Amino acid sequence: MMHFANPTFILIALLYGVFFVRYRQFVAQSVVRRRSWKPLAVHASACLLLILAAMGPQLAALSRHVQLIVAADVSNSVSVFYLPTQNNRIAELLGVLDRKHTDVGVVVFGGTAATERPLLPLPEVTDASTRSSARSRPGSPGAKRDVLPPLPSLEKEKRTSVIDTESTDIGNAIGVSRNLFPDPDKSRAILLFSDFRDTQGHAAAAAAALSGSGIDLLCTPVIVGTPADAHIRSIHVPDTAQIGRAIPVEVTVSALTPGPVRVELWSRGLGQKVKHYHSEKVELTRESGPSGGELQKTIRFIDVPDIIGVSMYAARIGSEQATPAGDVNSMDTLSAAVRVTGPSRWAVLAAKNSTLSHLAAANGLGVQTDVFEPGRFKTRGSDYSAYSGIIVDGLAAKDLPDPALAAISDALDAGKGLIAVGGENAFGAGGHLTDGKWESLLPIAMTPEDDRTRSVLFLIDISSSMSEKMGEGEKFDFAAKQLSMAAQHLKPLDRVGLITFSDTADYLVELNTDPERAKFRDALTRIKRVNSTDLLAPIKKAQEVLDKDDAEEQLVVLLSDGQVTSGTTDAQTIAGARALCPEPAQPLEPGATRRRTIFTFGIGTNPAENAKGDALMRDIAAAGGGKFSEQFDRLAERLQQAFDSQKKDFFKRRERFGVRSALDHPLLANIGKEWTPLPFRNRVKAKPAAETLLLSAPLQEATQKGARRPDPLLVLSGSAWPGTARVAALALSYDGADGDVLLKTPAGQKLLPALMEWAEARNEPMPPGWSLSTRVAADGALDVEVRSIDPGTHAPVNGLAPRAQLSVVESEKAPLEAPLIPTAPGVYRATFSSPTAGHVHSLNVSEGTTRFPERFVTIPFSAETTQLGVDRTAMQELVQKAGGGSRVIDRPQHLRDWEESKALAQSSAPLAPWLLGLALALLLGLYVVRGAR
């Protein structure tokens, strides 16, 4: 830009006037004398240069020179034991800079600040232990690099400055550092090392004053230890609750050192007065925390709101708690909020005249309910929009048709809770198929792993009839080969034993679980045949062996021709088979099996040739509850069929069992542990991602029979993202023997109401096809996720542009806003990187004219704040206020990136003096030439 008051411009104008006059004279003379045109060209060039100089052009140039002030926090909150580490951290960061073009100064600060090293060229950077002791006179930039003053040590006994370390004034440190910059044309920055726990309150204003100054603020967290004081680590409440129902409030306190901590809980309605709700003394011990040194303990409060609206809760460290040096005061209080709505309403799907249907109709569940019986079930998910959740009570597959299941699935997608209760008529026992629609909605598999222990005892006739020819060998050789093949197809944990018999019985191979069946196969190769046969002897021996065995299922496999040569009668043998395999005390259910069964296989028992032996073998199998096979040439195949006949798609347990907790879950906190033993349990299997809260447990009188694998009784599932559906499967029923657990014990009476509160706790009336989820990351950032599906087709909806707004509750601070970016089909996400830690935030999400229900989110203190004492939220705030190229420096590469960004910044130099000089030189040269002529 040109300015008329500029002396350079005035001089240019005068010279141009002289040139113009001379130019006219020159032209006139040239015309008359026909002189050369070259002087005209010189004058024209000089004129052009003068005009360009008057326009004030600038020459762009690259500048790599960096001036950096390291402001290092040495206050008491940064323990002196960590200052050597900070020395090395500074050296590590500066080591990536270009030494030839970098000047570095050092300021140390606490409550006051002082200069430890003026702004001088960067020396050779090494760690604190090997740093050169050579010093030179603080002086000019031309000093040799190898004799420059080294970076000073931050340790107290090695510092030259005396400062107040009892407090921390980051604002003063920024001000002192700023005054050390002499040259505004260089790339300048303050590299601030601190825990950012400012005690004077000047930091934000000082950082804001850097905005527009050309000085960047580079903040890096100092490495410090865990704060020694107790602090509130987390507070959890449900997203929503119902008036008159319990709200669980979980508070976790943490500290490094053992000792008592008093926790105060305060509550109030939004906009109302605060009231003291509860106080509890917590004893932190070495046993109360996870590995890593930090001690933790969680305490639970229960509040019952009596008004509809928003209930606020604040957990604080008690006022009588001593505050040690370095106290992280900002972590003494943490707040949360829950929206309290009107009375809850549930849909109950139950068989006619069931116990649960009567309880629901009589308002015995503590909530409003509508009972639906088979034939009246909803067939559209939207029909459940008025309900908080759905209870399905003990319905078999025939009572829960596919349209009803599809409606329940749609209701789950809309955020409704689901509780499936089931006894002998539900789940797998009720005929629901594996991989069926009902199983896909629940956190359980209908068919559990077949973990029954089983013993298989072979009784093999070694009489002379086994020596008869069969094919290329003897019958016994063929049988041994077939038995060896069949044994390999047993379950790996099956116990296999062998009894050989003639007129006596010999327990040749004891029951064992060798998966290779080596003893069994080896014994088959060493058996010698004899002449006589007595079938009662092996049967009695088998009973003696199996009476001492605790397997849940016992199979006896008898191979013989049925020809008895001893004095034993057929009636005695059949009676022995009945004693070996007694009938159950009560009739078996269809498809069920006895605990002990005998299968017989005939050797040469063709009815035409050995009618008596054939009949005896059939009678033995019938008396023992098994089957007879005369197809000896297909022995391995028929054995496999016998083993497979015992398999079932579903297995029931009918021995007495107890109930025990499997997990310390908030849902069970106020239920108790008084349970009544049951004679039956509906066997299910928890899916991998589910949580199992209750397990079956063997009773004292049953432990001597061998341990039984526990079965899940109460299984939960629910996304880690709040706002999604929660599902529970309870493998107990209010009807039948199970009813004693749920109706006659204090724990059972509280279980279903507690499950209903849990399942609906985070549900909100979202628009159809939408879900909203939030999650706080370890660094304190808030992740927001929105999912959208078409309610009709369930296909993801793309091309949307939802936005989120986050604001601190009851604060005038401007809210944060962010667009939600599509990350997958129908999935949109946003991250708020620096919400205010320790406070409750209101989250509002909208998409066009669609607005989601307000969500309250507690932003806890980041893991770095609680574990390392660094207030990362405050650090981010300083960077934002300083603006420009300010940033957080976590790694050396971040500082290198900043340096490179400054190297690419353009600086400029004026060209006017050079253009003016060149014009004068041309004119002067022209006059000299003319004078010489």
mmCIF file of N, CA and C in Angstrom, residues 237-240 388 411-417 717-727 758-767 769-775 783 785-787 843 852-857:
data_model
loop_
_atom_site.group_PDB
_atom_site.id
_atom_site.type_symbol
_atom_site.label_atom_id
_atom_site.label_comp_id
_atom_site.label_asym_id
_atom_site.label_seq_id
_atom_site.Cartn_x
_atom_site.Cartn_y
_atom_site.Cartn_z
ATOM 1 N N VAL A 237 -25.740 -43.232 38.230
ATOM 2 C CA VAL A 237 -27.184 -43.310 38.446
ATOM 3 C C VAL A 237 -27.808 -43.755 37.131
ATOM 4 N N PRO A 238 -29.021 -44.288 37.148
ATOM 5 C CA PRO A 238 -29.676 -44.626 35.881
ATOM 6 C C PRO A 238 -30.034 -43.370 35.106
ATOM 7 N N ASP A 239 -30.254 -43.515 33.809
ATOM 8 C CA ASP A 239 -30.635 -42.368 32.986
ATOM 9 C C ASP A 239 -32.020 -41.864 33.360
ATOM 10 N N THR A 240 -32.944 -42.798 33.577
ATOM 11 C CA THR A 240 -34.299 -42.427 33.949
ATOM 12 C C THR A 240 -34.767 -43.324 35.082
ATOM 13 N N SER A 388 -42.976 -49.664 29.464
ATOM 14 C CA SER A 388 -41.539 -49.581 29.733
ATOM 15 C C SER A 388 -40.831 -50.877 29.389
ATOM 16 N N ALA A 411 -40.245 -54.233 19.579
ATOM 17 C CA ALA A 411 -40.294 -53.431 20.806
ATOM 18 C C ALA A 411 -38.904 -53.270 21.412
ATOM 19 N N LEU A 412 -38.085 -54.309 21.326
ATOM 20 C CA LEU A 412 -36.710 -54.211 21.820
ATOM 21 C C LEU A 412 -35.917 -53.195 21.011
ATOM 22 N N ASP A 413 -36.116 -53.199 19.703
ATOM 23 C CA ASP A 413 -35.426 -52.226 18.855
ATOM 24 C C ASP A 413 -35.817 -50.802 19.213
ATOM 25 N N ALA A 414 -37.033 -50.629 19.739
ATOM 26 C CA ALA A 414 -37.505 -49.306 20.128
ATOM 27 C C ALA A 414 -37.076 -48.935 21.545
ATOM 28 N N GLY A 415 -36.279 -49.795 22.207
ATOM 29 C CA GLY A 415 -35.733 -49.451 23.513
ATOM 30 C C GLY A 415 -36.506 -49.983 24.693
ATOM 31 N N LYS A 416 -37.359 -51.003 24.504
ATOM 32 C CA LYS A 416 -38.108 -51.568 25.610
ATOM 33 C C LYS A 416 -37.301 -52.663 26.294
ATOM 34 N N GLY A 417 -37.521 -52.811 27.600
ATOM 35 C CA GLY A 417 -36.858 -53.877 28.341
ATOM 36 C C GLY A 417 -37.610 -55.186 28.174
ATOM 37 N N SER A 717 -28.320 -59.205 29.636
ATOM 38 C CA SER A 717 -27.594 -58.673 28.494
ATOM 39 C C SER A 717 -28.040 -57.247 28.277
ATOM 40 N N GLY A 718 -27.148 -56.451 27.748
ATOM 41 C CA GLY A 718 -27.451 -55.048 27.486
ATOM 42 C C GLY A 718 -26.192 -54.377 26.984
ATOM 43 N N SER A 719 -26.344 -53.538 25.990
ATOM 44 C CA SER A 719 -25.188 -52.868 25.423
ATOM 45 C C SER A 719 -24.510 -51.984 26.458
ATOM 46 N N ALA A 720 -23.184 -51.781 26.275
ATOM 47 C CA ALA A 720 -22.464 -50.841 27.139
ATOM 48 C C ALA A 720 -22.923 -49.416 26.888
ATOM 49 N N TRP A 721 -23.583 -49.193 25.749
ATOM 50 C CA TRP A 721 -24.097 -47.856 25.445
ATOM 51 C C TRP A 721 -25.427 -47.665 26.154
ATOM 52 N N PRO A 722 -25.567 -46.623 26.969
ATOM 53 C CA PRO A 722 -26.871 -46.360 27.578
ATOM 54 C C PRO A 722 -27.914 -46.060 26.509
ATOM 55 N N GLY A 723 -29.175 -46.274 26.855
ATOM 56 C CA GLY A 723 -30.254 -45.950 25.948
ATOM 57 C C GLY A 723 -30.700 -47.115 25.091
ATOM 58 N N THR A 724 -30.016 -48.257 25.156
ATOM 59 C CA THR A 724 -30.423 -49.413 24.376
ATOM 60 C C THR A 724 -31.176 -50.390 25.268
ATOM 61 N N ALA A 725 -31.832 -51.364 24.625
ATOM 62 C CA ALA A 725 -32.673 -52.294 25.373
ATOM 63 C C ALA A 725 -31.840 -53.176 26.287
ATOM 64 N N ARG A 726 -32.445 -53.543 27.420
ATOM 65 C CA ARG A 726 -31.811 -54.489 28.336
ATOM 66 C C ARG A 726 -32.717 -55.706 28.474
ATOM 67 N N VAL A 727 -32.096 -56.871 28.560
ATOM 68 C CA VAL A 727 -32.847 -58.117 28.560
ATOM 69 C C VAL A 727 -32.343 -58.992 29.695
ATOM 70 N N TRP A 758 -34.129 -52.499 36.653
ATOM 71 C CA TRP A 758 -32.867 -52.559 35.899
ATOM 72 C C TRP A 758 -33.126 -52.522 34.398
ATOM 73 N N ALA A 759 -34.110 -53.287 33.930
ATOM 74 C CA ALA A 759 -34.339 -53.401 32.492
ATOM 75 C C ALA A 759 -34.833 -52.094 31.892
ATOM 76 N N GLU A 760 -35.579 -51.311 32.659
ATOM 77 C CA GLU A 760 -36.130 -50.077 32.114
ATOM 78 C C GLU A 760 -35.322 -48.855 32.511
ATOM 79 N N ALA A 761 -34.250 -49.029 33.270
ATOM 80 C CA ALA A 761 -33.550 -47.891 33.869
ATOM 81 C C ALA A 761 -33.062 -46.896 32.841
ATOM 82 N N ARG A 762 -32.584 -47.375 31.685
ATOM 83 C CA ARG A 762 -31.966 -46.472 30.717
ATOM 84 C C ARG A 762 -32.841 -46.244 29.485
ATOM 85 N N ASN A 763 -34.052 -46.757 29.524
ATOM 86 C CA ASN A 763 -34.902 -46.603 28.356
ATOM 87 C C ASN A 763 -35.538 -45.221 28.316
ATOM 88 N N GLU A 764 -35.665 -44.633 27.145
ATOM 89 C CA GLU A 764 -36.289 -43.335 26.979
ATOM 90 C C GLU A 764 -37.203 -43.383 25.758
ATOM 91 N N PRO A 765 -38.209 -42.528 25.729
ATOM 92 C CA PRO A 765 -39.148 -42.551 24.596
ATOM 93 C C PRO A 765 -38.525 -41.973 23.332
ATOM 94 N N MET A 766 -37.642 -42.735 22.711
ATOM 95 C CA MET A 766 -36.982 -42.275 21.489
ATOM 96 C C MET A 766 -37.970 -42.331 20.320
ATOM 97 N N PRO A 767 -37.755 -41.483 19.317
ATOM 98 C CA PRO A 767 -38.577 -41.583 18.108
ATOM 99 C C PRO A 767 -38.415 -42.965 17.479
ATOM 100 N N GLY A 769 -37.412 -45.991 15.416
ATOM 101 C CA GLY A 769 -36.283 -46.234 14.525
ATOM 102 C C GLY A 769 -34.990 -45.565 14.932
ATOM 103 N N TRP A 770 -34.990 -44.837 16.080
ATOM 104 C CA TRP A 770 -33.789 -44.121 16.507
ATOM 105 C C TRP A 770 -33.294 -44.660 17.839
ATOM 106 N N SER A 771 -31.992 -44.600 18.034
ATOM 107 C CA SER A 771 -31.400 -44.868 19.354
ATOM 108 C C SER A 771 -30.246 -43.898 19.575
ATOM 109 N N LEU A 772 -30.083 -43.487 20.816
ATOM 110 C CA LEU A 772 -29.033 -42.536 21.192
ATOM 111 C C LEU A 772 -28.199 -43.142 22.292
ATOM 112 N N SER A 773 -26.886 -43.145 22.119
ATOM 113 C CA SER A 773 -25.986 -43.743 23.099
ATOM 114 C C SER A 773 -24.849 -42.779 23.405
ATOM 115 N N THR A 774 -24.389 -42.814 24.644
ATOM 116 C CA THR A 774 -23.240 -41.986 25.043
ATOM 117 C C THR A 774 -22.255 -42.838 25.818
ATOM 118 N N ARG A 775 -20.980 -42.451 25.733
ATOM 119 C CA ARG A 775 -19.948 -43.163 26.481
ATOM 120 C C ARG A 775 -18.798 -42.201 26.747
ATOM 121 N N ASP A 783 -18.156 -39.598 23.787
ATOM 122 C CA ASP A 783 -18.542 -40.132 22.483
ATOM 123 C C ASP A 783 -20.062 -40.222 22.417
ATOM 124 N N GLU A 785 -23.281 -41.519 19.964
ATOM 125 C CA GLU A 785 -23.628 -42.345 18.811
ATOM 126 C C GLU A 785 -25.135 -42.328 18.607
ATOM 127 N N VAL A 786 -25.544 -42.124 17.374
ATOM 128 C CA VAL A 786 -26.947 -42.175 16.985
ATOM 129 C C VAL A 786 -27.091 -43.242 15.907
ATOM 130 N N ARG A 787 -28.099 -44.103 16.069
ATOM 131 C CA ARG A 787 -28.389 -45.125 15.068
ATOM 132 C C ARG A 787 -29.802 -44.903 14.538
ATOM 133 N N LEU A 843 -27.248 -33.197 27.191
ATOM 134 C CA LEU A 843 -26.975 -33.529 25.793
ATOM 135 C C LEU A 843 -28.284 -33.482 25.017
ATOM 136 N N PHE A 852 -34.403 -35.413 19.948
ATOM 137 C CA PHE A 852 -34.355 -36.542 20.856
ATOM 138 C C PHE A 852 -34.573 -36.062 22.280
ATOM 139 N N PRO A 853 -34.999 -36.974 23.173
ATOM 140 C CA PRO A 853 -35.142 -36.593 24.587
ATOM 141 C C PRO A 853 -33.801 -36.140 25.171
ATOM 142 N N GLU A 854 -33.858 -35.181 26.046
ATOM 143 C CA GLU A 854 -32.650 -34.677 26.694
ATOM 144 C C GLU A 854 -31.993 -35.790 27.499
ATOM 145 N N ARG A 855 -30.680 -35.888 27.393
ATOM 146 C CA ARG A 855 -29.919 -36.905 28.119
ATOM 147 C C ARG A 855 -28.964 -36.195 29.071
ATOM 148 N N PHE A 856 -28.870 -36.685 30.304
ATOM 149 C CA PHE A 856 -27.921 -36.130 31.271
ATOM 150 C C PHE A 856 -26.716 -37.052 31.352
ATOM 151 N N VAL A 857 -25.539 -36.459 31.230
ATOM 152 C CA VAL A 857 -24.295 -37.227 31.206
ATOM 153 C C VAL A 857 -23.332 -36.646 32.237
#
